[in-house]
XYZ file of C-alpha atoms in Angstrom:
196
model
C 60.270 86.188 55.860
C 58.219 88.773 55.738
C 56.278 86.176 53.716
C 56.315 84.366 56.869
C 55.341 87.489 58.428
C 52.290 87.820 56.945
C 51.287 84.239 57.457
C 51.704 84.717 61.698
C 49.214 88.198 61.131
C 46.935 86.384 59.177
C 46.301 83.505 61.639
C 46.197 86.164 64.566
C 43.588 87.800 63.061
C 41.746 84.404 62.023
C 42.100 84.179 65.423
C 40.792 86.678 67.448
C 37.563 87.487 64.389
C 36.465 84.652 63.467
C 37.651 82.421 66.509
C 38.985 79.884 63.914
C 41.543 76.871 65.683
C 42.981 75.657 63.094
C 45.330 79.236 62.366
C 45.505 78.938 66.401
C 46.664 75.741 66.246
C 48.993 77.011 63.526
C 50.447 79.735 65.432
C 50.324 76.850 68.461
C 52.882 74.491 66.382
C 54.592 77.640 64.781
C 55.646 79.263 68.336
C 55.230 76.131 70.471
C 59.110 74.369 70.191
C 61.083 78.165 70.623
C 58.646 78.899 73.613
C 59.120 75.420 75.549
C 62.894 76.238 75.290
C 62.832 79.515 76.757
C 60.327 79.038 79.286
C 62.659 75.298 80.015
C 65.651 78.562 80.613
C 63.523 80.090 84.096
C 61.467 77.024 85.138
C 64.785 74.251 84.132
C 61.937 71.542 83.870
C 61.102 70.090 80.592
C 57.484 69.105 81.939
C 57.062 72.430 83.872
C 57.710 74.356 80.736
C 55.546 72.913 78.683
C 53.444 73.466 80.754
C 54.392 77.070 80.747
C 53.817 77.474 78.086
C 50.508 75.458 77.557
C 49.309 77.737 79.850
C 50.059 81.280 78.011
C 48.527 79.420 74.372
C 44.823 78.898 77.378
C 44.977 82.815 77.685
C 45.899 83.909 74.209
C 42.672 80.953 73.265
C 40.474 82.825 76.198
C 41.435 86.063 74.780
C 41.319 85.676 72.121
C 38.572 88.516 70.729
C 41.671 91.281 71.828
C 44.288 89.240 70.441
C 44.360 91.993 66.345
C 45.309 94.114 69.504
C 48.954 93.122 69.283
C 51.251 94.678 67.323
C 54.482 92.795 67.738
C 52.880 88.741 68.541
C 56.373 87.666 69.060
C 57.171 89.213 71.036
C 53.726 89.340 73.138
C 53.850 85.187 74.059
C 57.586 85.517 74.655
C 57.105 88.251 77.808
C 53.775 86.525 78.477
C 55.932 83.088 78.581
C 58.927 85.261 80.235
C 55.872 86.574 83.290
C 54.295 83.170 83.378
C 57.131 80.717 84.402
C 58.711 84.089 86.665
C 54.940 83.162 88.929
C 55.244 79.339 88.428
C 58.822 80.215 90.424
C 57.351 82.280 92.640
C 54.610 79.767 93.688
C 56.794 76.942 93.779
C 59.769 78.946 95.834
C 57.632 81.497 97.422
C 58.966 85.432 96.372
C 62.125 85.553 95.126
C 63.949 87.610 92.578
C 65.169 86.157 89.163
C 68.125 87.632 87.761
C 68.494 86.953 84.039
C 72.255 85.003 85.561
C 70.240 81.866 86.233
C 68.388 81.912 82.854
C 69.614 78.150 81.670
C 69.493 78.494 77.574
C 70.116 75.128 75.277
C 70.830 76.382 71.926
C 68.464 73.891 69.314
C 71.585 75.383 66.966
C 74.692 77.328 65.601
C 72.622 80.708 63.929
C 75.542 80.703 61.474
C 74.120 78.720 58.517
C 76.399 76.424 56.947
C 75.664 76.395 53.681
C 76.274 79.718 52.516
C 79.319 80.046 54.894
C 80.652 76.797 53.722
C 81.971 76.182 56.664
C 83.320 72.327 58.146
C 81.479 70.723 60.523
C 85.181 71.173 62.334
C 83.874 74.701 62.734
C 80.059 74.569 63.409
C 81.460 72.672 66.771
C 83.395 75.266 67.163
C 81.083 77.162 67.413
C 78.683 74.796 69.153
C 80.901 74.951 72.211
C 82.234 78.519 71.879
C 77.721 79.235 71.955
C 78.061 76.735 75.197
C 80.427 78.636 77.640
C 78.935 81.398 76.842
C 77.634 83.286 79.933
C 74.085 81.999 81.429
C 72.806 85.896 80.109
C 75.331 86.638 77.248
C 73.696 82.909 76.075
C 70.478 83.791 76.370
C 70.547 87.063 74.798
C 72.345 85.627 72.262
C 69.882 83.196 71.226
C 67.087 85.655 70.997
C 68.290 87.745 69.911
C 70.062 85.925 66.705
C 67.765 82.384 66.995
C 64.656 84.080 68.002
C 64.740 86.834 65.543
C 64.403 89.920 68.268
C 65.283 93.063 68.556
C 68.273 94.520 70.612
C 65.477 96.558 72.379
C 62.592 93.701 72.720
C 64.993 91.497 74.000
C 65.931 94.826 76.709
C 62.330 95.195 77.586
C 61.999 91.397 77.689
C 65.055 90.644 80.236
C 64.353 94.246 81.849
C 68.098 95.337 80.962
C 68.742 98.263 79.837
C 69.901 98.381 75.529
C 72.831 98.689 76.120
C 74.155 95.783 78.434
C 72.048 93.603 75.347
C 74.607 95.643 72.877
C 77.767 95.037 74.876
C 76.716 91.217 75.821
C 76.420 90.462 72.297
C 79.320 92.492 71.434
C 81.081 90.157 74.083
C 78.810 86.913 72.561
C 80.811 87.417 69.416
C 84.402 88.156 70.050
C 84.393 85.455 72.410
C 83.045 83.791 69.659
C 84.931 84.609 67.205
C 87.838 84.237 69.946
C 86.837 79.734 69.600
C 87.070 79.751 66.078
C 89.950 82.187 65.320
C 88.398 85.077 63.789
C 88.547 88.747 64.759
C 84.704 89.562 64.638
C 84.567 93.795 65.511
C 81.241 94.492 66.174
C 80.526 98.025 65.943
C 77.383 98.446 68.095
C 76.983 102.774 68.778
C 77.769 105.247 65.326
C 79.527 107.509 68.236
C 82.320 105.811 68.777
C 84.796 107.712 67.540
C 87.037 106.231 65.413
C 91.512 105.331 66.114
């Protein structure tokens, strides 16, 4: 993962400093699937979500000379995708307040690595079912943290929520998933919790 992060930074610098089209294409191919799925959670249209992500990458290319100033490209791209998707919705439906509860998320995969956990196909199905049954906001937060690797603080900023709300939603997600698969998942969020 660290090597992948270094590679992303290198590609980012090549685009910023040398307008390297090949590096830009590699960044696009690397981030496109996740960003398209994230945009879909807002706009609920495959075509529109593809357009949103394309617009984000067009803006990235247009502003490529400032790309080296971005310290967390992944978070920047997710934030840009969110903002672009919301702008599309505002244009489409007029001004409206977009709530996280309105987001729809389709999870690509279960975040558990079946080989590492040696879980059965039935268990994977149960986990996937548990994830799909999560409330929309909870599912979106779970996906961003477990599938996309964002930090709680980053997800909170991205979705305009408090870090505590993100922590609570993750605790709820893990509890529900654990309940569905028969595990008692204890998710310690805060070090200030007093022992029983």
